[in-house]
PDB file of C-alpha atoms in Angstrom:
ATOM      1  CA  ASP A   3      19.782  -3.453   4.938  1.00  0.00           C
ATOM      2  CA  THR A   4      16.006  -2.642   5.660  1.00  0.00           C
ATOM      3  CA  ALA A   5      15.396  -1.181   1.791  1.00  0.00           C
ATOM      4  CA  VAL A   6      12.824   1.689   3.736  1.00  0.00           C
ATOM      5  CA  SER A   7      12.933   2.156   6.907  1.00  0.00           C
ATOM      6  CA  GLN A   8      10.965   4.400   9.051  1.00  0.00           C
ATOM      7  CA  THR A   9      11.686   6.039  11.602  1.00  0.00           C
ATOM      8  CA  PRO A  10       9.769   6.618  14.775  1.00  0.00           C
ATOM      9  CA  LYS A  11       7.937   3.212  15.017  1.00  0.00           C
ATOM     10  CA  TYR A  12       5.362   4.250  17.800  1.00  0.00           C
ATOM     11  CA  LEU A  13       4.680   7.723  18.017  1.00  0.00           C
ATOM     12  CA  VAL A  14       1.993   9.099  21.085  1.00  0.00           C
ATOM     13  CA  THR A  15       1.206  12.535  21.293  1.00  0.00           C
ATOM     14  CA  GLN A  16      -0.609  15.274  22.651  1.00  0.00           C
ATOM     15  CA  MET A  17      -3.046  17.408  20.438  1.00  0.00           C
ATOM     16  CA  GLY A  18      -1.872  20.772  19.386  1.00  0.00           C
ATOM     17  CA  ASN A  19       2.045  19.353  19.510  1.00  0.00           C
ATOM     18  CA  ASP A  20       4.424  19.664  16.366  1.00  0.00           C
ATOM     19  CA  LYS A  21       5.796  16.116  15.249  1.00  0.00           C
ATOM     20  CA  SER A  22       8.108  14.392  12.389  1.00  0.00           C
ATOM     21  CA  ILE A  23       8.515  11.174  10.840  1.00  0.00           C
ATOM     22  CA  LYS A  24      11.397  10.031   9.072  1.00  0.00           C
ATOM     23  CA  CYS A  25      12.059   8.065   5.632  1.00  0.00           C
ATOM     24  CA  GLU A  26      14.885   6.915   4.245  1.00  0.00           C
ATOM     25  CA  GLN A  27      14.756   4.447   0.459  1.00  0.00           C
ATOM     26  CA  ASN A  28      18.149   2.847  -0.075  1.00  0.00           C
ATOM     27  CA  LEU A  29      17.566   1.666  -3.368  1.00  0.00           C
ATOM     28  CA  GLY A  30      18.176   4.146  -5.239  1.00  0.00           C
ATOM     29  CA  HIS A  31      14.536   4.895  -5.824  1.00  0.00           C
ATOM     30  CA  ASP A  32      13.674   8.086  -7.730  1.00  0.00           C
ATOM     31  CA  THR A  33      10.293   8.098  -6.331  1.00  0.00           C
ATOM     32  CA  MET A  34       9.101   8.599  -1.954  1.00  0.00           C
ATOM     33  CA  TYR A  35       5.229   8.088  -1.425  1.00  0.00           C
ATOM     34  CA  TRP A  36       3.671   9.037   2.117  1.00  0.00           C
ATOM     35  CA  TYR A  37       0.325   6.848   2.287  1.00  0.00           C
ATOM     36  CA  LYS A  38      -1.738   6.720   5.217  1.00  0.00           C
ATOM     37  CA  GLN A  39      -3.710   3.634   6.615  1.00  0.00           C
ATOM     38  CA  ASP A  40      -6.932   4.617   9.110  1.00  0.00           C
ATOM     39  CA  SER A  41      -7.953   1.832  11.674  1.00  0.00           C
ATOM     40  CA  LYS A  42     -10.486   0.379   8.867  1.00  0.00           C
ATOM     41  CA  LYS A  43      -7.317  -0.592   7.267  1.00  0.00           C
ATOM     42  CA  PHE A  44      -8.217   2.107   4.693  1.00  0.00           C
ATOM     43  CA  LEU A  45      -4.748   2.716   2.489  1.00  0.00           C
ATOM     44  CA  LYS A  46      -4.724   6.496   1.358  1.00  0.00           C
ATOM     45  CA  ILE A  47      -2.122   8.302  -0.769  1.00  0.00           C
ATOM     46  CA  MET A  48      -0.932  11.416   0.938  1.00  0.00           C
ATOM     47  CA  PHE A  49       1.402  12.664  -1.039  1.00  0.00           C
ATOM     48  CA  SER A  50       4.299  11.700  -3.779  1.00  0.00           C
ATOM     49  CA  TYR A  51       7.690  13.227  -4.525  1.00  0.00           C
ATOM     50  CA  ASN A  52       9.622  12.636  -7.762  1.00  0.00           C
ATOM     51  CA  ASN A  53      13.522  13.171  -7.205  1.00  0.00           C
ATOM     52  CA  LYS A  54      12.679  16.355  -4.587  1.00  0.00           C
ATOM     53  CA  GLU A  55       9.625  17.255  -6.170  1.00  0.00           C
ATOM     54  CA  LEU A  56       6.558  16.991  -4.987  1.00  0.00           C
ATOM     55  CA  ILE A  57       4.538  15.408  -7.389  1.00  0.00           C
ATOM     56  CA  ILE A  58       0.953  14.290  -6.101  1.00  0.00           C
ATOM     57  CA  ASN A  59      -0.726  16.199  -3.083  1.00  0.00           C
ATOM     58  CA  GLU A  60      -3.886  14.719  -2.780  1.00  0.00           C
ATOM     59  CA  THR A  61      -5.872  17.569  -0.554  1.00  0.00           C
ATOM     60  CA  VAL A  62      -4.095  16.825   2.629  1.00  0.00           C
ATOM     61  CA  PRO A  63      -4.467  19.600   5.075  1.00  0.00           C
ATOM     62  CA  ASN A  64      -1.746  22.193   5.319  1.00  0.00           C
ATOM     63  CA  ARG A  65      -1.124  21.036   8.395  1.00  0.00           C
ATOM     64  CA  PHE A  66       1.054  18.440   5.991  1.00  0.00           C
ATOM     65  CA  SER A  67       4.355  19.348   5.116  1.00  0.00           C
ATOM     66  CA  PRO A  68       6.465  16.694   3.652  1.00  0.00           C
ATOM     67  CA  LYS A  69      10.267  17.197   2.833  1.00  0.00           C
ATOM     68  CA  SER A  70      12.558  15.666   1.119  1.00  0.00           C
ATOM     69  CA  PRO A  71      15.925  16.935   0.980  1.00  0.00           C
ATOM     70  CA  ASP A  72      17.420  14.781  -1.653  1.00  0.00           C
ATOM     71  CA  LYS A  73      16.359  11.706  -4.320  1.00  0.00           C
ATOM     72  CA  ALA A  74      16.420   8.980  -1.207  1.00  0.00           C
ATOM     73  CA  HIS A  75      14.924  11.099   1.983  1.00  0.00           C
ATOM     74  CA  LEU A  76      10.687  11.924   2.401  1.00  0.00           C
ATOM     75  CA  ASN A  77      10.012  13.194   5.744  1.00  0.00           C
ATOM     76  CA  LEU A  78       6.653  14.255   6.400  1.00  0.00           C
ATOM     77  CA  HIS A  79       6.140  17.223   9.199  1.00  0.00           C
ATOM     78  CA  ILE A  80       2.803  17.273  11.242  1.00  0.00           C
ATOM     79  CA  ASN A  81       1.571  20.450  13.221  1.00  0.00           C
ATOM     80  CA  SER A  82      -0.855  21.249  15.373  1.00  0.00           C
ATOM     81  CA  LEU A  83      -1.624  17.451  15.654  1.00  0.00           C
ATOM     82  CA  GLU A  84      -5.671  16.454  15.787  1.00  0.00           C
ATOM     83  CA  LEU A  85      -7.341  13.461  17.311  1.00  0.00           C
ATOM     84  CA  GLY A  86      -8.139  12.686  13.541  1.00  0.00           C
ATOM     85  CA  ASP A  87      -4.727  12.465  12.338  1.00  0.00           C
ATOM     86  CA  SER A  88      -3.875   8.691  14.193  1.00  0.00           C
ATOM     87  CA  ALA A  89      -3.034   6.988  12.103  1.00  0.00           C
ATOM     88  CA  VAL A  90      -0.552   4.291  10.670  1.00  0.00           C
ATOM     89  CA  TYR A  91       1.979   6.428   8.321  1.00  0.00           C
ATOM     90  CA  PHE A  92       3.367   4.158   5.657  1.00  0.00           C
ATOM     91  CA  CYS A  93       6.320   5.141   3.367  1.00  0.00           C
ATOM     92  CA  ALA A  94       7.449   3.889   0.575  1.00  0.00           C
ATOM     93  CA  SER A  95       9.168   3.907  -2.630  1.00  0.00           C
ATOM     94  CA  GLU A  96       9.598   2.992  -6.797  1.00  0.00           C
ATOM     95  CA  GLY A  97      11.963   2.944  -9.087  1.00  0.00           C
ATOM     96  CA  ARG A  98      11.266   4.414 -12.638  1.00  0.00           C
ATOM     97  CA  GLY A  99       9.857   2.431 -14.890  1.00  0.00           C
ATOM     98  CA  ASN A 100       9.529  -0.522 -11.848  1.00  0.00           C
ATOM     99  CA  GLU A 101       5.576  -0.720 -11.455  1.00  0.00           C
ATOM    100  CA  LYS A 102       6.246  -1.811  -7.729  1.00  0.00           C
ATOM    101  CA  LEU A 103       5.850  -0.287  -4.088  1.00  0.00           C
ATOM    102  CA  PHE A 104       7.909  -0.985  -1.391  1.00  0.00           C
ATOM    103  CA  PHE A 105       6.765   0.449   1.970  1.00  0.00           C
ATOM    104  CA  GLY A 106       8.468   0.880   5.015  1.00  0.00           C
ATOM    105  CA  SER A 107       6.793  -0.872   8.245  1.00  0.00           C
ATOM    106  CA  GLY A 108       4.764   2.211   9.103  1.00  0.00           C
ATOM    107  CA  THR A 109       4.979   4.731  12.214  1.00  0.00           C
ATOM    108  CA  GLN A 110       1.828   4.069  14.671  1.00  0.00           C
ATOM    109  CA  LEU A 111       0.916   7.811  15.353  1.00  0.00           C
ATOM    110  CA  SER A 112      -1.602   7.674  18.062  1.00  0.00           C
ATOM    111  CA  VAL A 113      -2.852  11.546  19.046  1.00  0.00           C
ATOM    112  CA  LEU A 114      -4.049  11.357  23.031  1.00  0.00           C
TER     113      LEU A 114
ATOM    114  CA  ALA B  92     -10.592   7.699 -11.562  1.00  0.00           C
ATOM    115  CA  GLN B  93      -9.282   4.667 -11.749  1.00  0.00           C
ATOM    116  CA  SER B  94     -10.885   2.453  -9.056  1.00  0.00           C
ATOM    117  CA  VAL B  95     -10.703  -1.741  -7.486  1.00  0.00           C
ATOM    118  CA  ALA B  96     -13.373  -2.849  -5.085  1.00  0.00           C
ATOM    119  CA  GLN B  97     -13.224  -5.757  -2.616  1.00  0.00           C
ATOM    120  CA  PRO B  98     -15.891  -7.483  -1.807  1.00  0.00           C
ATOM    121  CA  GLU B  99     -15.039  -9.351   1.226  1.00  0.00           C
ATOM    122  CA  ASP B 100     -14.263  -7.610   4.329  1.00  0.00           C
ATOM    123  CA  GLN B 101     -12.727 -11.383   5.405  1.00  0.00           C
ATOM    124  CA  VAL B 102     -12.131 -14.952   3.783  1.00  0.00           C
ATOM    125  CA  ASN B 103     -12.042 -17.992   6.021  1.00  0.00           C
ATOM    126  CA  VAL B 104     -10.237 -21.324   4.218  1.00  0.00           C
ATOM    127  CA  ALA B 105      -9.018 -24.429   5.746  1.00  0.00           C
ATOM    128  CA  GLU B 106      -5.601 -25.099   5.240  1.00  0.00           C
ATOM    129  CA  GLY B 107      -4.768 -27.051   2.300  1.00  0.00           C
ATOM    130  CA  ASN B 108      -7.889 -25.989   0.207  1.00  0.00           C
ATOM    131  CA  PRO B 109      -7.980 -22.948  -2.435  1.00  0.00           C
ATOM    132  CA  LEU B 110      -8.343 -19.918  -1.553  1.00  0.00           C
ATOM    133  CA  THR B 111      -9.791 -16.798  -4.197  1.00  0.00           C
ATOM    134  CA  VAL B 112      -9.860 -13.408  -2.888  1.00  0.00           C
ATOM    135  CA  LYS B 113     -11.823 -11.219  -4.851  1.00  0.00           C
ATOM    136  CA  CYS B 114     -10.975  -7.929  -6.884  1.00  0.00           C
ATOM    137  CA  THR B 115     -13.053  -6.239  -9.254  1.00  0.00           C
ATOM    138  CA  TYR B 116     -11.935  -2.577 -11.593  1.00  0.00           C
ATOM    139  CA  SER B 117     -13.186  -0.432 -12.543  1.00  0.00           C
ATOM    140  CA  VAL B 118     -10.938   1.609 -15.491  1.00  0.00           C
ATOM    141  CA  SER B 119     -10.336   4.147 -18.176  1.00  0.00           C
ATOM    142  CA  GLY B 120      -7.833   2.230 -20.636  1.00  0.00           C
ATOM    143  CA  ASN B 121      -6.256  -0.763 -20.368  1.00  0.00           C
ATOM    144  CA  PRO B 122      -5.574  -1.521 -16.584  1.00  0.00           C
ATOM    145  CA  TYR B 123      -2.540  -2.152 -14.750  1.00  0.00           C
ATOM    146  CA  LEU B 124      -3.431  -4.222 -11.497  1.00  0.00           C
ATOM    147  CA  PHE B 125      -1.644  -5.538  -8.482  1.00  0.00           C
ATOM    148  CA  TRP B 126      -2.243  -7.666  -5.454  1.00  0.00           C
ATOM    149  CA  TYR B 127       0.170  -6.707  -2.137  1.00  0.00           C
ATOM    150  CA  VAL B 128      -0.048  -8.430   1.122  1.00  0.00           C
ATOM    151  CA  GLN B 129       0.435  -6.667   4.927  1.00  0.00           C
ATOM    152  CA  TYR B 130       1.262  -9.205   7.737  1.00  0.00           C
ATOM    153  CA  PRO B 131       0.946  -7.522  11.311  1.00  0.00           C
ATOM    154  CA  ASN B 132       2.327  -4.410  12.098  1.00  0.00           C
ATOM    155  CA  ARG B 133       4.375  -4.496   8.645  1.00  0.00           C
ATOM    156  CA  GLY B 134       4.760  -2.602   5.232  1.00  0.00           C
ATOM    157  CA  LEU B 135       2.654  -4.025   2.605  1.00  0.00           C
ATOM    158  CA  GLN B 136       4.730  -6.118   0.365  1.00  0.00           C
ATOM    159  CA  PHE B 137       4.268  -7.251  -3.442  1.00  0.00           C
ATOM    160  CA  LEU B 138       2.797 -10.264  -4.598  1.00  0.00           C
ATOM    161  CA  LEU B 139       2.230  -9.741  -8.667  1.00  0.00           C
ATOM    162  CA  LYS B 140       1.178  -7.304 -10.893  1.00  0.00           C
ATOM    163  CA  TYR B 141      -0.655  -7.479 -14.333  1.00  0.00           C
ATOM    164  CA  ILE B 142       0.154  -5.163 -17.111  1.00  0.00           C
ATOM    165  CA  THR B 143      -0.324  -7.301 -20.632  1.00  0.00           C
ATOM    166  CA  GLY B 144      -0.090 -10.779 -21.478  1.00  0.00           C
ATOM    167  CA  ASP B 145      -1.188 -13.272 -20.403  1.00  0.00           C
ATOM    168  CA  ASN B 146      -3.912 -13.466 -18.262  1.00  0.00           C
ATOM    169  CA  LEU B 147      -2.781 -15.618 -15.217  1.00  0.00           C
ATOM    170  CA  VAL B 148       0.095 -14.358 -13.654  1.00  0.00           C
ATOM    171  CA  LYS B 149       2.152 -15.680 -11.147  1.00  0.00           C
ATOM    172  CA  GLY B 150       3.329 -14.081  -8.265  1.00  0.00           C
ATOM    173  CA  SER B 151       5.157 -14.960  -4.800  1.00  0.00           C
ATOM    174  CA  TYR B 152       4.841 -17.394  -2.180  1.00  0.00           C
ATOM    175  CA  GLY B 153       2.610 -19.703  -4.369  1.00  0.00           C
ATOM    176  CA  PHE B 154      -0.174 -17.087  -5.619  1.00  0.00           C
ATOM    177  CA  GLU B 155      -1.144 -16.190  -8.922  1.00  0.00           C
ATOM    178  CA  ALA B 156      -4.003 -13.622  -9.816  1.00  0.00           C
ATOM    179  CA  GLU B 157      -6.151 -14.495 -12.845  1.00  0.00           C
ATOM    180  CA  PHE B 158      -7.323 -11.075 -15.045  1.00  0.00           C
ATOM    181  CA  ASN B 159     -10.753 -11.334 -16.736  1.00  0.00           C
ATOM    182  CA  LYS B 160     -11.235  -8.784 -18.877  1.00  0.00           C
ATOM    183  CA  SER B 161     -14.734  -9.233 -19.769  1.00  0.00           C
ATOM    184  CA  GLN B 162     -16.126  -9.447 -15.743  1.00  0.00           C
ATOM    185  CA  THR B 163     -13.571  -6.774 -14.757  1.00  0.00           C
ATOM    186  CA  SER B 164     -11.830  -9.246 -12.908  1.00  0.00           C
ATOM    187  CA  PHE B 165      -8.278  -9.326 -11.110  1.00  0.00           C
ATOM    188  CA  HIS B 166      -8.708 -12.250  -8.431  1.00  0.00           C
ATOM    189  CA  LEU B 167      -5.718 -13.606  -6.407  1.00  0.00           C
ATOM    190  CA  LYS B 168      -5.727 -17.417  -5.552  1.00  0.00           C
ATOM    191  CA  LYS B 169      -3.905 -20.207  -4.337  1.00  0.00           C
ATOM    192  CA  PRO B 170      -4.557 -23.871  -4.803  1.00  0.00           C
ATOM    193  CA  SER B 171      -3.374 -24.618  -1.312  1.00  0.00           C
ATOM    194  CA  ALA B 172      -3.697 -22.476   1.629  1.00  0.00           C
ATOM    195  CA  LEU B 173      -1.025 -21.799   4.389  1.00  0.00           C
ATOM    196  CA  VAL B 174      -2.018 -20.905   7.722  1.00  0.00           C
ATOM    197  CA  SER B 175       1.707 -18.217   7.158  1.00  0.00           C
ATOM    198  CA  ASP B 176      -0.876 -17.094   4.438  1.00  0.00           C
ATOM    199  CA  SER B 177      -3.167 -15.521   7.120  1.00  0.00           C
ATOM    200  CA  ALA B 178      -2.879 -11.486   6.430  1.00  0.00           C
ATOM    201  CA  LEU B 179      -4.734  -8.590   4.853  1.00  0.00           C
ATOM    202  CA  TYR B 180      -4.359  -8.349   0.942  1.00  0.00           C
ATOM    203  CA  PHE B 181      -4.740  -5.381  -1.056  1.00  0.00           C
ATOM    204  CA  CYS B 182      -5.808  -4.864  -4.327  1.00  0.00           C
ATOM    205  CA  ALA B 183      -4.762  -2.111  -6.417  1.00  0.00           C
ATOM    206  CA  VAL B 184      -4.557  -0.180  -9.598  1.00  0.00           C
ATOM    207  CA  ARG B 185      -2.584   2.073 -11.133  1.00  0.00           C
ATOM    208  CA  ASP B 186      -4.069   5.842 -12.032  1.00  0.00           C
ATOM    209  CA  THR B 187      -1.161   7.428 -13.845  1.00  0.00           C
ATOM    210  CA  ASP B 188       1.451   8.264 -11.197  1.00  0.00           C
ATOM    211  CA  LYS B 189      -0.077   6.854  -7.654  1.00  0.00           C
ATOM    212  CA  LEU B 190      -1.428   3.546  -7.037  1.00  0.00           C
ATOM    213  CA  ILE B 191      -5.262   3.444  -5.863  1.00  0.00           C
ATOM    214  CA  PHE B 192      -6.178   0.525  -3.343  1.00  0.00           C
ATOM    215  CA  GLY B 193      -9.063  -0.773  -2.177  1.00  0.00           C
ATOM    216  CA  THR B 194     -10.407  -1.890   0.912  1.00  0.00           C
ATOM    217  CA  GLY B 195      -8.451  -5.073   2.336  1.00  0.00           C
ATOM    218  CA  THR B 196      -9.931  -8.552   2.755  1.00  0.00           C
ATOM    219  CA  ARG B 197      -8.672 -10.553   5.469  1.00  0.00           C
ATOM    220  CA  LEU B 198      -7.293 -13.856   4.978  1.00  0.00           C
ATOM    221  CA  GLN B 199      -7.726 -16.507   7.852  1.00  0.00           C
ATOM    222  CA  VAL B 200      -6.454 -19.850   7.174  1.00  0.00           C
ATOM    223  CA  PHE B 201      -7.073 -22.209   9.844  1.00  0.00           C
ATOM    224  CA  PRO B 202      -5.464 -24.892  10.636  1.00  0.00           C
TER     225      PRO B 202
END
């Protein structure tokens, strides 16, 4: 079983559309994250949730809205997609006191 | 704010030779430092971490890292490189409740 799974793996869409990326972890972790990796491979944190509660929101445009229906899931909804949103989005989870992140395999978003 | 720097965009090494991937840090307080590896089209995988204790930390796949407080460095090392070690390597530092990643170093191991 994949520990942290994201869907879809690839997402190609037009500017202005709304799309969602889903993430699920089966590790029993309390904390989940969304990271964005740009074309230069630079990784930047976007959000983190702990047990369904938003902990970190790193000055991400409010077109991006994370939702955590339960602590095993953290989805990312993006409204009015822009060209600059093209990137790879990674979900990750972390157990309490674990100090180690487990990453999903990423969702490559291409906005045309 | 905590930060890490990876001064090399790419490191090339011949198979069988020792490798070093450099990382320096800037933190207030005691650093929590990490190395992660990213293979093509994959998510990041944890290699090793330094929290406290021995300055030489051993991790996955034969990698190790040396914490050097005086030089504020946490370089990743391996005694003998494999072609399969070719990947993107990220140094990271814990900042309260999140990990801050360096810009990454691409390691290319040639046969």
